[in-house]
Coordinates of C-alpha atoms and ligand atoms in Angstrom, one line a residue:
X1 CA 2.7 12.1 12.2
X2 CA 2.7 11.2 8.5
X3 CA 1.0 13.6 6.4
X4 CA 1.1 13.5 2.9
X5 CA 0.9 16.0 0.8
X6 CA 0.9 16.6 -3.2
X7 CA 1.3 20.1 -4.3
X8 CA 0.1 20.6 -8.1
X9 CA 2.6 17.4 -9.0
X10 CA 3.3 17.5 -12.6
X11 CA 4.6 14.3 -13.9
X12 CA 5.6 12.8 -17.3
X13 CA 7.4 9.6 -18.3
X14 CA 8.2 10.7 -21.4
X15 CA 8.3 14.4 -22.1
X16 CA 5.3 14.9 -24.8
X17 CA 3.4 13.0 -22.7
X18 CA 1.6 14.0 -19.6
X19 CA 0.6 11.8 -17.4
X20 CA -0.2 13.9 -14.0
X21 CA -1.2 17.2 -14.4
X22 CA -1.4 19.3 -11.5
X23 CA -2.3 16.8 -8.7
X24 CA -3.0 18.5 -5.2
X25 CA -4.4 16.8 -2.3
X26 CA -3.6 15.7 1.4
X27 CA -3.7 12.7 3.5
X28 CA -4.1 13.9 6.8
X29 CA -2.9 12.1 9.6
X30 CA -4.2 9.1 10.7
X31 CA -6.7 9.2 8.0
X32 CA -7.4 7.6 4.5
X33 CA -7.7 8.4 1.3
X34 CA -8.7 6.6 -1.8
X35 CA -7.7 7.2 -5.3
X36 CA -10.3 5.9 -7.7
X37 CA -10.2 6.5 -11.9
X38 CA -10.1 4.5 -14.8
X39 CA -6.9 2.2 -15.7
X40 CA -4.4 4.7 -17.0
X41 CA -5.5 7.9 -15.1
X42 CA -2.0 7.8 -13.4
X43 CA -3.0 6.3 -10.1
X44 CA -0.2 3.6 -9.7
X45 CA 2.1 7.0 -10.5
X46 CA 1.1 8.6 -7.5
X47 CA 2.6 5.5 -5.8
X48 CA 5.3 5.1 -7.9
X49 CA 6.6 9.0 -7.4
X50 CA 5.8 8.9 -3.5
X51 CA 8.6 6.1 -3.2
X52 CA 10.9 8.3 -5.5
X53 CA 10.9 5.5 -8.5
X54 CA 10.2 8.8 -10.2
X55 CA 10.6 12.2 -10.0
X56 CA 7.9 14.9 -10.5
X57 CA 8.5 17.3 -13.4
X58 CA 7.2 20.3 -11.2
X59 CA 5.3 20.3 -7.7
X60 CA 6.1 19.3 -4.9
X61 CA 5.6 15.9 -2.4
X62 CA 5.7 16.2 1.0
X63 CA 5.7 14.1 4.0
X64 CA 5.1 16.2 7.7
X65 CA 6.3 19.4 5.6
X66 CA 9.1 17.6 4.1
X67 CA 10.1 17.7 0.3
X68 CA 10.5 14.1 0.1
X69 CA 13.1 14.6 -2.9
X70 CA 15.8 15.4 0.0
X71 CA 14.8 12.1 1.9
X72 CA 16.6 9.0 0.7
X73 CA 14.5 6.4 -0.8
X74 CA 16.0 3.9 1.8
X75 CA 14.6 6.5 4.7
X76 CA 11.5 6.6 3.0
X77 CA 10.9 2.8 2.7
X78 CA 10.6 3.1 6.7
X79 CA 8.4 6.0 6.7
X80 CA 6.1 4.3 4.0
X81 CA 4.9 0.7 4.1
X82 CA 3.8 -1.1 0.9
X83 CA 1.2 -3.8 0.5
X84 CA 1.2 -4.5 -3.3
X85 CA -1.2 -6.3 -5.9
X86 CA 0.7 -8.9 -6.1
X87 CA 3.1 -10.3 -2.9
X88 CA 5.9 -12.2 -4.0
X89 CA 7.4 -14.1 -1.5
X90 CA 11.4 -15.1 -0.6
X91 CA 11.5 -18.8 -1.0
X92 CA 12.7 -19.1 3.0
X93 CA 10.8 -19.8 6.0
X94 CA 7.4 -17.8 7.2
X95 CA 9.0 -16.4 9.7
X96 CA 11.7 -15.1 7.8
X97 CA 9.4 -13.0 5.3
X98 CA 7.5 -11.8 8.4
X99 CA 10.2 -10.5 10.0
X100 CA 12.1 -9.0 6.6
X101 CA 13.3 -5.6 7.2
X102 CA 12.8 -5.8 11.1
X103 CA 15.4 -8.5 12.5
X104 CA 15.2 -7.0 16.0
X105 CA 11.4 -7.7 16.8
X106 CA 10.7 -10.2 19.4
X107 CA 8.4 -13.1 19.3
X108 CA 5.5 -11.1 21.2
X109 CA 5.5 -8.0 18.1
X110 CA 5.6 -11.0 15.9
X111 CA 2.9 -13.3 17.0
X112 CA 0.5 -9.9 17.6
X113 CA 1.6 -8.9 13.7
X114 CA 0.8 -12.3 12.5
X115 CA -2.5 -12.5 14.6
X116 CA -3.5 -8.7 13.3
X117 CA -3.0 -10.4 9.6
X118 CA -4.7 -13.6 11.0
X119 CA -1.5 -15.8 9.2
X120 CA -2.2 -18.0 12.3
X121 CA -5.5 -19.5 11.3
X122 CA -4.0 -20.9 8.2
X123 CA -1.0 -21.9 9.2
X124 CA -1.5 -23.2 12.9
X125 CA -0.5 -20.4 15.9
X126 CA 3.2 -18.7 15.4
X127 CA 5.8 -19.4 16.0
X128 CA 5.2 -22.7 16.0
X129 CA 4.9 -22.7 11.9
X130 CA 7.4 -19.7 12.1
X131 CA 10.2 -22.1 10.5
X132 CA 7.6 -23.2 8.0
X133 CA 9.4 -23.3 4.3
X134 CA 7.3 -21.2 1.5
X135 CA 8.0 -21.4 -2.1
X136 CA 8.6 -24.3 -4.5
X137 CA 10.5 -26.4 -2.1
X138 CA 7.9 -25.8 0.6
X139 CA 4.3 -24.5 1.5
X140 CA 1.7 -23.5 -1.6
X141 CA 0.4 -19.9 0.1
X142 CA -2.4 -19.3 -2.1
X143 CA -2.8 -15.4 -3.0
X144 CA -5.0 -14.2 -0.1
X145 CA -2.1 -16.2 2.4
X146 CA 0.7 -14.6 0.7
X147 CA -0.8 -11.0 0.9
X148 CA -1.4 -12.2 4.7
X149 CA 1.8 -12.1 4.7
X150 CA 2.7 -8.9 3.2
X151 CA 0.2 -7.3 5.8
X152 CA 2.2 -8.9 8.7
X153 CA 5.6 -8.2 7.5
X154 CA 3.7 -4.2 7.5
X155 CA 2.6 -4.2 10.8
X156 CA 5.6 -5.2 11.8
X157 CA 7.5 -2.4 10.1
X158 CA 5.1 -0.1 11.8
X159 CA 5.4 2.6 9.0
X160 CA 3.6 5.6 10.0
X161 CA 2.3 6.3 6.1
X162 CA 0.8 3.1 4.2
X163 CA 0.3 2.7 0.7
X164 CA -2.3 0.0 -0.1
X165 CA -2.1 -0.3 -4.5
X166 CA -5.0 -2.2 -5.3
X167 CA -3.5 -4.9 -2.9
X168 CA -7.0 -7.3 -3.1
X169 CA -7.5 -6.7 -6.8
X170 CA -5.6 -10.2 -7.4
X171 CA -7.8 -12.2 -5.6
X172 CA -11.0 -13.8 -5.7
X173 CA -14.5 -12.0 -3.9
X174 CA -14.9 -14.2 -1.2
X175 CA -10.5 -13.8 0.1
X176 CA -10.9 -10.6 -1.1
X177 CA -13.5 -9.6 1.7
X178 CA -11.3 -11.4 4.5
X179 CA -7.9 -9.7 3.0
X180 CA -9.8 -6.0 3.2
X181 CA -10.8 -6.8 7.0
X182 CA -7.1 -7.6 7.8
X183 CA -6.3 -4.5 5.9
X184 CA -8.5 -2.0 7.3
X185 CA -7.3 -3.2 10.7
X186 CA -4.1 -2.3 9.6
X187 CA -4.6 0.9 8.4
X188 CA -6.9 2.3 11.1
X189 CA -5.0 5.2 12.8
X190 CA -2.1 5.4 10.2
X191 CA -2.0 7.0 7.0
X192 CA -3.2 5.6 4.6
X193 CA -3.4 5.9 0.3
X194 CA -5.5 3.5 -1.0
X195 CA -5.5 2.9 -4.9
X196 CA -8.3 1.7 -5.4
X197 CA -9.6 -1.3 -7.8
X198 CA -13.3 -1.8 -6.9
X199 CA -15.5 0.2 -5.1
X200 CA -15.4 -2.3 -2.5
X201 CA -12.0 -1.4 -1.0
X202 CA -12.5 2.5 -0.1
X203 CA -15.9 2.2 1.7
X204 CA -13.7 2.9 4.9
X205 CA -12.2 5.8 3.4
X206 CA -12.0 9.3 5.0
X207 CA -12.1 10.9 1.2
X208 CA -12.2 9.8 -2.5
X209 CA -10.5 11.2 -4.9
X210 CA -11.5 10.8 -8.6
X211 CA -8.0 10.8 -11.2
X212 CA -8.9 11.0 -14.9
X213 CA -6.6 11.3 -16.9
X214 CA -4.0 12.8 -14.8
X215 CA -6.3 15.2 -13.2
X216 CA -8.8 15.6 -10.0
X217 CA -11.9 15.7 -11.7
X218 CA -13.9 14.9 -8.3
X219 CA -13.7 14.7 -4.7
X220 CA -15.6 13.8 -1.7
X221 CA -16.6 11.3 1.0
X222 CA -18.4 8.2 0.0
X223 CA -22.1 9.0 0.2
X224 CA -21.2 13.1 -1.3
X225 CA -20.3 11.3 -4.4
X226 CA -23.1 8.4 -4.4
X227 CA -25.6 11.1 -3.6
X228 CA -24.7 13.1 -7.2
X229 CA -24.7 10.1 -9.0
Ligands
ADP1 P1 -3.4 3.6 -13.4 O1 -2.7 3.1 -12.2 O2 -4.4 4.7 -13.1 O3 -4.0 2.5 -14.2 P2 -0.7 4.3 -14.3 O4 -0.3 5.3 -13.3 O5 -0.2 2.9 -14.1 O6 -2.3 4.3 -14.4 O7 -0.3 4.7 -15.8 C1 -0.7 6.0 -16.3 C2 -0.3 6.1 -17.7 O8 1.2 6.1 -17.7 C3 -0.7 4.9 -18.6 O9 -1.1 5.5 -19.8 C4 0.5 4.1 -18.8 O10 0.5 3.5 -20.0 C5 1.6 5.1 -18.7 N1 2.9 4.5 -18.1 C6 3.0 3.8 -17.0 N2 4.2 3.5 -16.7 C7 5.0 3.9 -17.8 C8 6.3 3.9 -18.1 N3 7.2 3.3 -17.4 N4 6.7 4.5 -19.3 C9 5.8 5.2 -20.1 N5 4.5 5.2 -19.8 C10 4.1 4.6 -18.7
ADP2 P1 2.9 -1.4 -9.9 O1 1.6 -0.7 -10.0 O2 3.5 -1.9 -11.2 O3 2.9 -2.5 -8.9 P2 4.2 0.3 -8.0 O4 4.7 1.7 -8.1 O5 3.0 0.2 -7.2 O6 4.0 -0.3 -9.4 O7 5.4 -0.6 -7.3 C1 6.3 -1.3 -8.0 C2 6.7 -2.5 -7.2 O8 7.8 -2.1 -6.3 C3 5.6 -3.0 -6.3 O9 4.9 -4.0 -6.9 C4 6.4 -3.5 -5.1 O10 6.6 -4.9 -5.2 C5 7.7 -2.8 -5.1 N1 7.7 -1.8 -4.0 C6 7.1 -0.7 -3.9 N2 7.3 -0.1 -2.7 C7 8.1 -0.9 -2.0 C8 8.6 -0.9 -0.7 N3 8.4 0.2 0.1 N4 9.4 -1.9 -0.3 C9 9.6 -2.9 -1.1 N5 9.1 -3.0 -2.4 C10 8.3 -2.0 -2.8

């Protein structure tokens, strides 16, 4: 379940200017893949067009054989979880940006989504800090807490296909290293697109792919493309 597949995507945001140029690749199941390239190669893109902000001009997206142009964007916001650069938070309790998107969970799914993202070493053990106000009337979550956050309020979505978009780029080395832990916990078995920042974040991927501007120029595992230089 959740394989993703881009089949020679052409894409432009404005017409005389290309931006992805016959992109093909797949994420098989279960596994990850990493899309590493220079700023502007059109790596956010790829995210941007697999939730349907965008459109391809030509080519084709798919999820488990699926066109995803004939799947709502709300459907495909459960298929696809997000964890994003930056995690802005709703100024309300812990609990209730944990649980955002998933009001039926009970308190066991929560406190093991909260213990996956460790939220409860830095905020005592759930649910007792579950009613603990974030925002400016409330708690100061540094960045690594808040994206703790984000990676909890995924689990607990339990999307099959995960999109990771430089999601440690904002932070520091040292919360950097203890977000990626959390994160690669999280996306072991499920399908996973990393866009990747620093070379750092893909060392658990299955394959890297190399965008320049708007095109493949390389592909491999980690050590195939250390090994050529
Ligand atoms: P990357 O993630 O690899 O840094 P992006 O996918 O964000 O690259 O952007 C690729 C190119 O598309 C860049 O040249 C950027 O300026 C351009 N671009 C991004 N968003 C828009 C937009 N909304 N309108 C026009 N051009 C855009
Ligand atoms: P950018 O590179 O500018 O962050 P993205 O295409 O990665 O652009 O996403 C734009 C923003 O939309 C993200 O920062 C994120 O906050 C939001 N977003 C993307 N996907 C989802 C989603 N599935 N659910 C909620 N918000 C999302």
């Amino acid at each position: 379940q959740g394989v993703v597949r881009f089949a020679d995507v052409h894409f432009a945001y404005i017409p005389e200017r290309p931006i992805l140029k016959g992109v093909s690749f797949e994420v098989p199941a279960g596994h990850t893949v990493a899309i590493v390239g220079p700023s502007g190669a059109g790596k956010s893109t790829i995210s941007r067009l697999l939730f349907r902000f965008y459109e391809p001009t030509s080519g084709r997206i798919l999820i488990d054989g699926q066109d995803i142009a004939d799947v709502q964007q709300s459907s495909l916001r459960k298929i696809i979880g997000m964890v994003p650069q930056d995690t802005v938070l709703f100024n309300d309790t812990i609990g209730y940006n944990v649980q955002y998107g998933r009001w039926d969970a009970d308190a066991e799914e929560v406190r093991e989504a909260a213990r996956l993202a460790q939220i409860d070493r830095f905020i005592g053990l759930l649910p007792e800090s579950y009613d603990t106000p974030v925002g400016e009337r409330g708690l100061k979550l540094s960045g690594g807490e808040k994206q703790r956050v984000a990676i909890a309020r995924t689990i607990l979505k339990g999307p099959p296909v995960l999109v990771l978009d430089e999601a440690t780029s904002a932070l520091d080395t040292f919360t950097e290293k203890e977000i990626q832990d959390a994160l690669d916990r999280v996306s072991r078995g499920r399908t996973t697109l990393v866009i990747a920042h620093r070379l750092s974040t893909i060392i658990g991927a299955d394959e890297i792919i190399v965008l320049d501007q708007g095109r493949i120029v390389e592909r491999g595992t980690h050590t195939s493309l250390l090994d050529q230089g």
